[in-house]
mmCIF file of C-alpha atoms and ligand atoms in Angstrom:
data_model
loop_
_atom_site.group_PDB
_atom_site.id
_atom_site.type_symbol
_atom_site.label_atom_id
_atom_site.label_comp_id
_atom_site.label_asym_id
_atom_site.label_seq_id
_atom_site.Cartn_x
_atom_site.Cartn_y
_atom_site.Cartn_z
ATOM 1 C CA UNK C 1473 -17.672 -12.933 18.914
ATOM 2 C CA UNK C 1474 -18.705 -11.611 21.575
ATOM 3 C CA UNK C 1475 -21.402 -9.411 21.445
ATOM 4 C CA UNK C 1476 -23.755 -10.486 18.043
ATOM 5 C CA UNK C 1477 -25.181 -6.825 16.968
ATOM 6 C CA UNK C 1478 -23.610 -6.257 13.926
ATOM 7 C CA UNK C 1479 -22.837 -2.910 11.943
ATOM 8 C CA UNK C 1480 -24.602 -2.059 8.616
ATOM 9 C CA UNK C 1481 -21.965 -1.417 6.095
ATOM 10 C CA UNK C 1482 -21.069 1.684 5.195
ATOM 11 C CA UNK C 1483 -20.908 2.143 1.399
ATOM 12 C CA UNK C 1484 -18.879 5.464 1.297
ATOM 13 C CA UNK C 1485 -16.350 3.959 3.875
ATOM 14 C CA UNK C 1486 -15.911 1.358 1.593
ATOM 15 C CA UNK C 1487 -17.278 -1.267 4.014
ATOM 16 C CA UNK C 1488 -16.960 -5.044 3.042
ATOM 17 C CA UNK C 1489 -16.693 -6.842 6.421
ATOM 18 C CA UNK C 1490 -14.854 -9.999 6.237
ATOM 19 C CA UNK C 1491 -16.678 -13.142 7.413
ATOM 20 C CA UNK C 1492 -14.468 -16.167 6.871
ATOM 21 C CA UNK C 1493 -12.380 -16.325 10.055
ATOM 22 C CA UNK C 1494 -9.760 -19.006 8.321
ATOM 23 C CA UNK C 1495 -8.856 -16.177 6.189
ATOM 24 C CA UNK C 1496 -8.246 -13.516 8.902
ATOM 25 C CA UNK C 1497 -6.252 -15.762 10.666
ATOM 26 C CA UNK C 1498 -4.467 -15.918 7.419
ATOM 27 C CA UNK C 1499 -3.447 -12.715 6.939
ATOM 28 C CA UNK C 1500 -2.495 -11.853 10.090
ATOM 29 C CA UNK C 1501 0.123 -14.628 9.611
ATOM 30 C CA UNK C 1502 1.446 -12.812 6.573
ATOM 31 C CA UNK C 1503 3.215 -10.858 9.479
ATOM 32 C CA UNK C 1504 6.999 -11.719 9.951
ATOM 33 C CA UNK C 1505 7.622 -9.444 13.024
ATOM 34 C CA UNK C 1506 10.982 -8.972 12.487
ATOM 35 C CA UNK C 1507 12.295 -5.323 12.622
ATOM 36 C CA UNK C 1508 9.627 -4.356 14.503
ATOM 37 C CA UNK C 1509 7.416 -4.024 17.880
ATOM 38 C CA UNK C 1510 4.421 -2.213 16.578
ATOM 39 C CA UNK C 1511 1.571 -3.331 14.355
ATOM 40 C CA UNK C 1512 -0.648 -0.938 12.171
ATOM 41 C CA UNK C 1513 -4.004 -2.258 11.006
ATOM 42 C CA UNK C 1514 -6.221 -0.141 8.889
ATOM 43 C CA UNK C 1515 -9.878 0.087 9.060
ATOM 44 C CA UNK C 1516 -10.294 -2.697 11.533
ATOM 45 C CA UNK C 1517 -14.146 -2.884 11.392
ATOM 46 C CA UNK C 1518 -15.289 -5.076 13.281
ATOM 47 C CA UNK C 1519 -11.981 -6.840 14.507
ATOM 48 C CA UNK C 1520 -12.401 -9.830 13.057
ATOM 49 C CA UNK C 1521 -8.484 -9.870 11.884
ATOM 50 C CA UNK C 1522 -7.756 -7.780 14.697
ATOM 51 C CA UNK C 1523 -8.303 -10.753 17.364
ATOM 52 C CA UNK C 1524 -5.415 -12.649 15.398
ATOM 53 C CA UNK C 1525 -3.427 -9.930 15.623
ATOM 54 C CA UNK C 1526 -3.646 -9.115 19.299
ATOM 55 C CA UNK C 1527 -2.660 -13.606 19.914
ATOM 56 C CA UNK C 1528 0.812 -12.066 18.667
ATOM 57 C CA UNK C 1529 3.588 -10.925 20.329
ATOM 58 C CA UNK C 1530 3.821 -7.440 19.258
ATOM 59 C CA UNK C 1531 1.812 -3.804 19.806
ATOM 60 C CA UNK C 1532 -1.145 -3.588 18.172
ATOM 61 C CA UNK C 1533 -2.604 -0.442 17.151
ATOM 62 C CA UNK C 1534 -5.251 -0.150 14.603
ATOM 63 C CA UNK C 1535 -6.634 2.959 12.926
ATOM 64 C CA UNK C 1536 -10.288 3.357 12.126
ATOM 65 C CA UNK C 1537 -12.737 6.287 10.625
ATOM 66 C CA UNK C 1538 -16.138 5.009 11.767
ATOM 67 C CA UNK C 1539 -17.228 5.953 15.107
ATOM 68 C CA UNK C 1540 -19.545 2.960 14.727
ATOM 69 C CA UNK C 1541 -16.797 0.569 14.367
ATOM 70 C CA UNK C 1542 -14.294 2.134 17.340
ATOM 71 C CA UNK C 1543 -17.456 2.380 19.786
ATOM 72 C CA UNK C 1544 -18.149 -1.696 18.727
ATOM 73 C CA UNK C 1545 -13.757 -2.052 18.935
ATOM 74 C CA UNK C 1546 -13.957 -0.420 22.273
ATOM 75 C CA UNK C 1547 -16.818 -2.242 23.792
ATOM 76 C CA UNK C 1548 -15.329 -5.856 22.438
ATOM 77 C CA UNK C 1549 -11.812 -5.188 22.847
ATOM 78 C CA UNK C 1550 -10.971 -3.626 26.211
ATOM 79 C CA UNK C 1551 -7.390 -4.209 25.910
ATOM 80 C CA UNK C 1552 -7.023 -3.085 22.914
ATOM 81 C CA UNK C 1553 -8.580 0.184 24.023
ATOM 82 C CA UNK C 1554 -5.768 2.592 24.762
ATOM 83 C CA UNK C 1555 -4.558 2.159 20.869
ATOM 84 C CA UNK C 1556 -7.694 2.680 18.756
ATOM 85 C CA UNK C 1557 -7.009 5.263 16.997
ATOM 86 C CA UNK C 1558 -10.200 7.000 15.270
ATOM 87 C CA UNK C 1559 -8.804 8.996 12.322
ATOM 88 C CA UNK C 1560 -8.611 9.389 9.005
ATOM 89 C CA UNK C 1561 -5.496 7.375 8.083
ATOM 90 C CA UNK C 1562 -4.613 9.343 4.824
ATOM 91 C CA UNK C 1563 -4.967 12.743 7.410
ATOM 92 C CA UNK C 1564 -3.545 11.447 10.264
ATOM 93 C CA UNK C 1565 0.131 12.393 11.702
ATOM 94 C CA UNK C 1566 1.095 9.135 13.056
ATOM 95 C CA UNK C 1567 4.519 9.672 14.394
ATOM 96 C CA UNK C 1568 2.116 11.314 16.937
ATOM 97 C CA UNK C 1569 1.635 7.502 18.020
ATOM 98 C CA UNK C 1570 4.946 6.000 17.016
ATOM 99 C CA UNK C 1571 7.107 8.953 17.773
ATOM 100 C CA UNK C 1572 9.894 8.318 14.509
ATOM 101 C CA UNK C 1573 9.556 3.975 15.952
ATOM 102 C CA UNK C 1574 9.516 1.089 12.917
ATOM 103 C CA UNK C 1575 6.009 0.068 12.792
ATOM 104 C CA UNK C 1576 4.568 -2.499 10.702
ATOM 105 C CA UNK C 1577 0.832 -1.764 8.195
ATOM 106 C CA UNK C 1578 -2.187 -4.553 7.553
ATOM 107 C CA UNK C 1579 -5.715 -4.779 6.800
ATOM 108 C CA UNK C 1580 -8.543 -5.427 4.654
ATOM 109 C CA UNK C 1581 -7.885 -2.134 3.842
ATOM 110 C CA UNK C 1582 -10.864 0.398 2.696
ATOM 111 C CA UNK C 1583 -10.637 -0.186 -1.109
ATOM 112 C CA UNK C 1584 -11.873 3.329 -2.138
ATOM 113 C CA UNK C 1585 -8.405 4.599 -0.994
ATOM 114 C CA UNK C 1586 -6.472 2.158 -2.034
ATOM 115 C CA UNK C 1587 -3.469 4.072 -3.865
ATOM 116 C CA UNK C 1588 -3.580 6.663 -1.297
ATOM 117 C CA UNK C 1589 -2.711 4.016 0.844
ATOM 118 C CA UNK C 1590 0.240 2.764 -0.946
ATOM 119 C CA UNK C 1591 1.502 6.652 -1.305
ATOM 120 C CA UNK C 1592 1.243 7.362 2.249
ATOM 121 C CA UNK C 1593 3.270 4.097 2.885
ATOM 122 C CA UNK C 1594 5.879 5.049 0.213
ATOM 123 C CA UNK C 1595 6.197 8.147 2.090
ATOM 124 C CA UNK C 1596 6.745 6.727 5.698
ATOM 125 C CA UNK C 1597 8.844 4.171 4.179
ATOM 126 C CA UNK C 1598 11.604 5.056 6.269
ATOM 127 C CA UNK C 1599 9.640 3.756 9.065
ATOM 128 C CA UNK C 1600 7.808 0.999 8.021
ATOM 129 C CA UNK C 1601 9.903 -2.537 6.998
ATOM 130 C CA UNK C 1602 6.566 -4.449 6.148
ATOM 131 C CA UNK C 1603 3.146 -3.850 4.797
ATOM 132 C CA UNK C 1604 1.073 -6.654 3.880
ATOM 133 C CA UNK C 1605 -2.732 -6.858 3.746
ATOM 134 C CA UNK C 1606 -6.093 -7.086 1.152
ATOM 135 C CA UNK C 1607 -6.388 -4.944 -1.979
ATOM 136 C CA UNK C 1608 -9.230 -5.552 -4.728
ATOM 137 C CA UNK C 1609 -7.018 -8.295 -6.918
ATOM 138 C CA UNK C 1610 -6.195 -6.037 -9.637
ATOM 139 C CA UNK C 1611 -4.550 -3.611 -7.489
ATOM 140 C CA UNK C 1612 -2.628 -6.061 -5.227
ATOM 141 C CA UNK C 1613 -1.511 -7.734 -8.526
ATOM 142 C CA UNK C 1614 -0.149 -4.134 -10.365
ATOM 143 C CA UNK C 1615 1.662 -3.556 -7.241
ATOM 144 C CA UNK C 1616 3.632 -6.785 -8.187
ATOM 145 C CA UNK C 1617 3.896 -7.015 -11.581
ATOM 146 C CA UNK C 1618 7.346 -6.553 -13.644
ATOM 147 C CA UNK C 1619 8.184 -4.252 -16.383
ATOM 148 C CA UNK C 1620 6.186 -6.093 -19.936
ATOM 149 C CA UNK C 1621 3.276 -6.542 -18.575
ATOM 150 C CA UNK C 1622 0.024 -4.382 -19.482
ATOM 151 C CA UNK C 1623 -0.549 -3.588 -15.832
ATOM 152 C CA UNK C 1624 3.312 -2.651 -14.918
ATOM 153 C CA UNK C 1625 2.549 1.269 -13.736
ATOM 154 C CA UNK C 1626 3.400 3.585 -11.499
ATOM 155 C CA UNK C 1627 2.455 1.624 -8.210
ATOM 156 C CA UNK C 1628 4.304 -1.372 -9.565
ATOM 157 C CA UNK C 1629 7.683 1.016 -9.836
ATOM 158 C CA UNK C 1630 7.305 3.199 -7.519
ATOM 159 C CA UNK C 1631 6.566 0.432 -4.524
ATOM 160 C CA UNK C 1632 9.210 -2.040 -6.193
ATOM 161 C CA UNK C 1633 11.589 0.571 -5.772
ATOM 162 C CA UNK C 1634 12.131 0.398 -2.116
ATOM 163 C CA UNK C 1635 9.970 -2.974 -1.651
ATOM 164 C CA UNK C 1636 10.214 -6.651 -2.596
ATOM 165 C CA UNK C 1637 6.512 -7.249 -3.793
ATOM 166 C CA UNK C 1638 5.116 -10.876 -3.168
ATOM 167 C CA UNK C 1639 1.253 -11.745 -4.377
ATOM 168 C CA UNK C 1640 0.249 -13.769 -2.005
ATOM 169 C CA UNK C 1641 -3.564 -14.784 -2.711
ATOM 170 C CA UNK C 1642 -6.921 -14.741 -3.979
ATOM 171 C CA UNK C 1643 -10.046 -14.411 -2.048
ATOM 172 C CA UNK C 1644 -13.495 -14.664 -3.552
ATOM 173 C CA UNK C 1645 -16.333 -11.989 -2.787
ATOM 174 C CA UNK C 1646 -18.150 -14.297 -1.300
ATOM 175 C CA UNK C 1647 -16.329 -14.598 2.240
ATOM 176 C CA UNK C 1648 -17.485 -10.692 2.327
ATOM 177 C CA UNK C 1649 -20.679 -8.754 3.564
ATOM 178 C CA UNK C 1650 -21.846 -7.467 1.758
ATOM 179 C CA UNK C 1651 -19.530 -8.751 -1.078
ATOM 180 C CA UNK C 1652 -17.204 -6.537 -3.500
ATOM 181 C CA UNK C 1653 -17.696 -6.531 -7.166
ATOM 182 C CA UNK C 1654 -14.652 -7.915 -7.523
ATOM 183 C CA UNK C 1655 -11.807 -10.249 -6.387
ATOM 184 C CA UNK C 1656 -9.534 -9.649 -3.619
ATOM 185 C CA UNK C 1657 -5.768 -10.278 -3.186
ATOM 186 C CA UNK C 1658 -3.195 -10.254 -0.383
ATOM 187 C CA UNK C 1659 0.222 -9.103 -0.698
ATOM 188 C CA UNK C 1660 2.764 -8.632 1.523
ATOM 189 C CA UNK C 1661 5.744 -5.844 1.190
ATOM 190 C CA UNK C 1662 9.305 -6.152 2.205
ATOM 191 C CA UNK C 1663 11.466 -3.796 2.209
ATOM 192 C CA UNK C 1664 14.749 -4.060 0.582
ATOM 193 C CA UNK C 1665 18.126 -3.964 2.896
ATOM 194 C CA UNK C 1666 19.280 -0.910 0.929
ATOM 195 C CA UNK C 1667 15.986 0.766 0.139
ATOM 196 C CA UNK C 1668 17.887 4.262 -0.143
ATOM 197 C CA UNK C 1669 18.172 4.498 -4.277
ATOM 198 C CA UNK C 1670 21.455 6.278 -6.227
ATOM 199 C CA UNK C 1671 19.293 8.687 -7.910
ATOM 200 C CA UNK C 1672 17.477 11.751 -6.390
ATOM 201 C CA UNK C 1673 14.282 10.286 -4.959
ATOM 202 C CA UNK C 1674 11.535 13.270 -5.784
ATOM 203 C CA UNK C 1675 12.810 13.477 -9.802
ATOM 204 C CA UNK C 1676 12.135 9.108 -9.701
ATOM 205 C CA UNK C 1677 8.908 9.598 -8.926
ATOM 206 C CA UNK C 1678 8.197 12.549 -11.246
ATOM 207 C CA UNK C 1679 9.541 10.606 -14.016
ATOM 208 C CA UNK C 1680 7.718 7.612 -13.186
ATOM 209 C CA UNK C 1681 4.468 9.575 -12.871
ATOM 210 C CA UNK C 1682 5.284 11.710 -16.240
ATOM 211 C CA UNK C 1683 6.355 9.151 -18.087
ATOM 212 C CA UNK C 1684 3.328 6.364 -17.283
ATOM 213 C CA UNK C 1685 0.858 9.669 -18.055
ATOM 214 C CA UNK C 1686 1.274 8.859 -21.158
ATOM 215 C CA UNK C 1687 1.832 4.960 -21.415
ATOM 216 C CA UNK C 1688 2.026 4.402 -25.036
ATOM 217 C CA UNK C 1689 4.166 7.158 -26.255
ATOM 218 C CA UNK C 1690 8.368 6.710 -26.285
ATOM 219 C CA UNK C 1691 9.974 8.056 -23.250
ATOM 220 C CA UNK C 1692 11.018 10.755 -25.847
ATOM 221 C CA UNK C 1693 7.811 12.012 -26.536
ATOM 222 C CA UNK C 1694 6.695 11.720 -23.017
ATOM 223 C CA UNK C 1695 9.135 13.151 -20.706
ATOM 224 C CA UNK C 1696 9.331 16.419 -22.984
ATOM 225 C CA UNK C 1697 8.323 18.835 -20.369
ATOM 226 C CA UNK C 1698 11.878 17.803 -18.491
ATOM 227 C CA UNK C 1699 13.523 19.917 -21.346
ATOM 228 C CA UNK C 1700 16.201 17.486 -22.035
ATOM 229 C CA UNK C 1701 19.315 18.551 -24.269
ATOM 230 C CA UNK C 1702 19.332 17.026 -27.920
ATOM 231 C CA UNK C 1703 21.941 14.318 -27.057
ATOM 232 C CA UNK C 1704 20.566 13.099 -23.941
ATOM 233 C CA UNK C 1705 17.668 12.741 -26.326
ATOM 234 C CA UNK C 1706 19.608 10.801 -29.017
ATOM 235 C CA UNK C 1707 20.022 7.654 -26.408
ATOM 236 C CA UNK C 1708 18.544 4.453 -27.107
ATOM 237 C CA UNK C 1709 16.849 4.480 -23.648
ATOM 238 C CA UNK C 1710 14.126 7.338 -25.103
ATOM 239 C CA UNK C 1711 12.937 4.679 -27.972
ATOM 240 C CA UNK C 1712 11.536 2.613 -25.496
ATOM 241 C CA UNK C 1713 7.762 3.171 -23.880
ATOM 242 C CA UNK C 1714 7.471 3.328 -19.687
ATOM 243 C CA UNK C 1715 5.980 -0.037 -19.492
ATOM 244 C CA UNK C 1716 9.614 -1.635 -20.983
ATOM 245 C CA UNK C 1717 11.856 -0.112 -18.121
ATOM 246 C CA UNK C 1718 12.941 -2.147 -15.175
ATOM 247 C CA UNK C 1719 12.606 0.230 -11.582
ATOM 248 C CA UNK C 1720 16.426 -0.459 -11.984
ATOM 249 C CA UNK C 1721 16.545 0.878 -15.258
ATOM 250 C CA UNK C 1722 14.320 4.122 -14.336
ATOM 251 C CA UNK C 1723 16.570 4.371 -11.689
ATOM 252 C CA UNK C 1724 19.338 4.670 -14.325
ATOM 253 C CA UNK C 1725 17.213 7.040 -16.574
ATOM 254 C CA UNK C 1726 16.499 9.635 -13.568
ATOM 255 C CA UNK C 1727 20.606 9.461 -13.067
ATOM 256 C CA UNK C 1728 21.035 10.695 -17.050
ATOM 257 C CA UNK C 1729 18.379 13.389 -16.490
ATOM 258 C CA UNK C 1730 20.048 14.567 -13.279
ATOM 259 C CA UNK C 1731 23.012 14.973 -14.656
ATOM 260 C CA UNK C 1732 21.583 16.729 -17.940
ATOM 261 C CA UNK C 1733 20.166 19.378 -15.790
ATOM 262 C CA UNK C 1734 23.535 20.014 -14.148
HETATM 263 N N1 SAH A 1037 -10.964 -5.040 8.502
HETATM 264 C C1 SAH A 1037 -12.424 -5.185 8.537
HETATM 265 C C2 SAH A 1037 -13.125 -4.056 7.773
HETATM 266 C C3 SAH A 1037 -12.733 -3.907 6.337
HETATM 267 S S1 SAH A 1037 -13.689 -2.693 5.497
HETATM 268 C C4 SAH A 1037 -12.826 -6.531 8.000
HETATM 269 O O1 SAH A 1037 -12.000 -7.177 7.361
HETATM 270 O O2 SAH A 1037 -13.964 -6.932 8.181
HETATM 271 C C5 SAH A 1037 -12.636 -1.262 5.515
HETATM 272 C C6 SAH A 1037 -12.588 -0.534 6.849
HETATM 273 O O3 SAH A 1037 -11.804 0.659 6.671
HETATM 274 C C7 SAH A 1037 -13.947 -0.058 7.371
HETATM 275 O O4 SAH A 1037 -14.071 -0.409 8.719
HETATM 276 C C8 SAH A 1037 -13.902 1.476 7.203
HETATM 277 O O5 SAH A 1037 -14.676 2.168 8.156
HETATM 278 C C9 SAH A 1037 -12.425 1.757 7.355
HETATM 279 N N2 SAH A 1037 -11.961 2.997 6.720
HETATM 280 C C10 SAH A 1037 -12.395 3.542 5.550
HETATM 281 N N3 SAH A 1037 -11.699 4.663 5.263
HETATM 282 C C11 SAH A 1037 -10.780 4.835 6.268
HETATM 283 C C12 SAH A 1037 -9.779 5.834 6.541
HETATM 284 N N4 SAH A 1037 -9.565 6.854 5.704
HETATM 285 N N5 SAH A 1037 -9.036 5.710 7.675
HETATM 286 C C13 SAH A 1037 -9.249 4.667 8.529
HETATM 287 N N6 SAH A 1037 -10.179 3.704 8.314
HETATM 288 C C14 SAH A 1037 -10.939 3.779 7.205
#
């Protein structure tokens, strides 16, 4: 590195710098580039997966809320200068950067915000092919899961949706300072070829979200508020609880209750 002052870790910024360089290296390779010229990375810090990303052949931009951290970017990283961004990622309008372009998302990302995150992707999706980068594990690994398991939700269906989920790996606290609680994973997102889906896209997620509000309960107990006619009702597909539906078969489900409103 090269300047050796380091920063003190911000708690509230959720602030776990990463010190094992084998591992940055690492997920900056989780990259493909392909479908894209532009690079995202979230909460940089210090840069330490930055500098992998910048030995690539594609734009990096990275996107950080700690003055601290974009002075100590800015000072150690003069050509990456011109695209720090300091902003609030969750607040910030990036097409003000990428102007409507395909742009790829990493990081160690700030773990405090973690599903915002993942929302704010899902709602750029149009733009952004891949997203791959460092969640605390048991996030990273809902994200992935399949319909059965105890942690299939509404990340894992919602994301799955319009991305191919892969779990990549674990990392332990350890290779962090200060270190996390917990375990770390990496995933990487890719989106499908035909992420557009046959059902209307803002009643999928409300069912999702409705029907996972209430994870135990049948889907007929918990998507009563969608007023649903007594024979829609009467189909098998209500017996069943959120956590055994496929994202094909909610997909199928929000179809039914489309057409029951109509
Ligand atoms: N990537 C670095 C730092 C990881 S810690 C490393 O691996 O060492 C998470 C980083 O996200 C911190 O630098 C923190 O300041 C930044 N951050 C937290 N909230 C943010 C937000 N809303 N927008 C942009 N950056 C944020």
């Amino acid at each position: 590195m090269a300047n050796k002052y380091q920063i003190k870790a911000k708690k509230h910024l959720g602030q776990h710098f990463l010190k094992d360089e084998s591992i940055a290296k690492k997920i900056a390779d989780t990259l493909s580039l392909k479908g894209y010229k532009n690079v995202l990375e979230i909460g940089p810090g210090m840069g330490v997966l930055t500098k992998y990303l910048l030995k690539k052949e594609i734009t990096t931009y990275v996107i950080e809320i700690d003055t601290e951290s974009v002075e100590y970017l800015q000072a150690n990283y003069l050509t990456l200068s011109p695209r720090i961004i300091e902003k609030d990622f969750l607040k910030y309008n990036l097409n003000e950067v990428f102007n409507n372009e395909p742009f790829a998302i990493i990081g160690n990302f700030p773990y405090n915000i973690s599903t915002q995150i993942v929302f704010k992707t899902l709602e750029m999706r149009d733009q952004i092919p891949e997203f791959s980068g460092m969640f605390q594990k048991e996030v990273a690994q809902r994200i992935c899961k399949k319909e059965g398991s105890k942690v299939y939700g509404i990340l894992s269906v919602l994301v799955q949706a319009f991305y191919d989920a892969e779990y990549l790996f674990t990392v332990p606290p350890e290779v962090f300072n200060p270190p996390p609680k917990v375990e770390s994973g990496i995933l990487r997102l890719t989106r499908k070829n035909n992420f557009t889906l046959s059902c209307d896209d803002k009643l999928f997620f409300k069912v999702v979200k409705t029907a996972f509000q209430q994870r135990r309960k049948t889907l007929r107990n918990s998507l009563k508020t969608f007023n649903l006619s007594d024979s829609l009702r009467a189909n098998v597909i209500f017996d069943k609880r959120p956590e055994q539906l496929s994202v094909q078969e909610f997909i199928n489900l929000t179809t039914l209750i489309e057409n029951d409103a109509n």
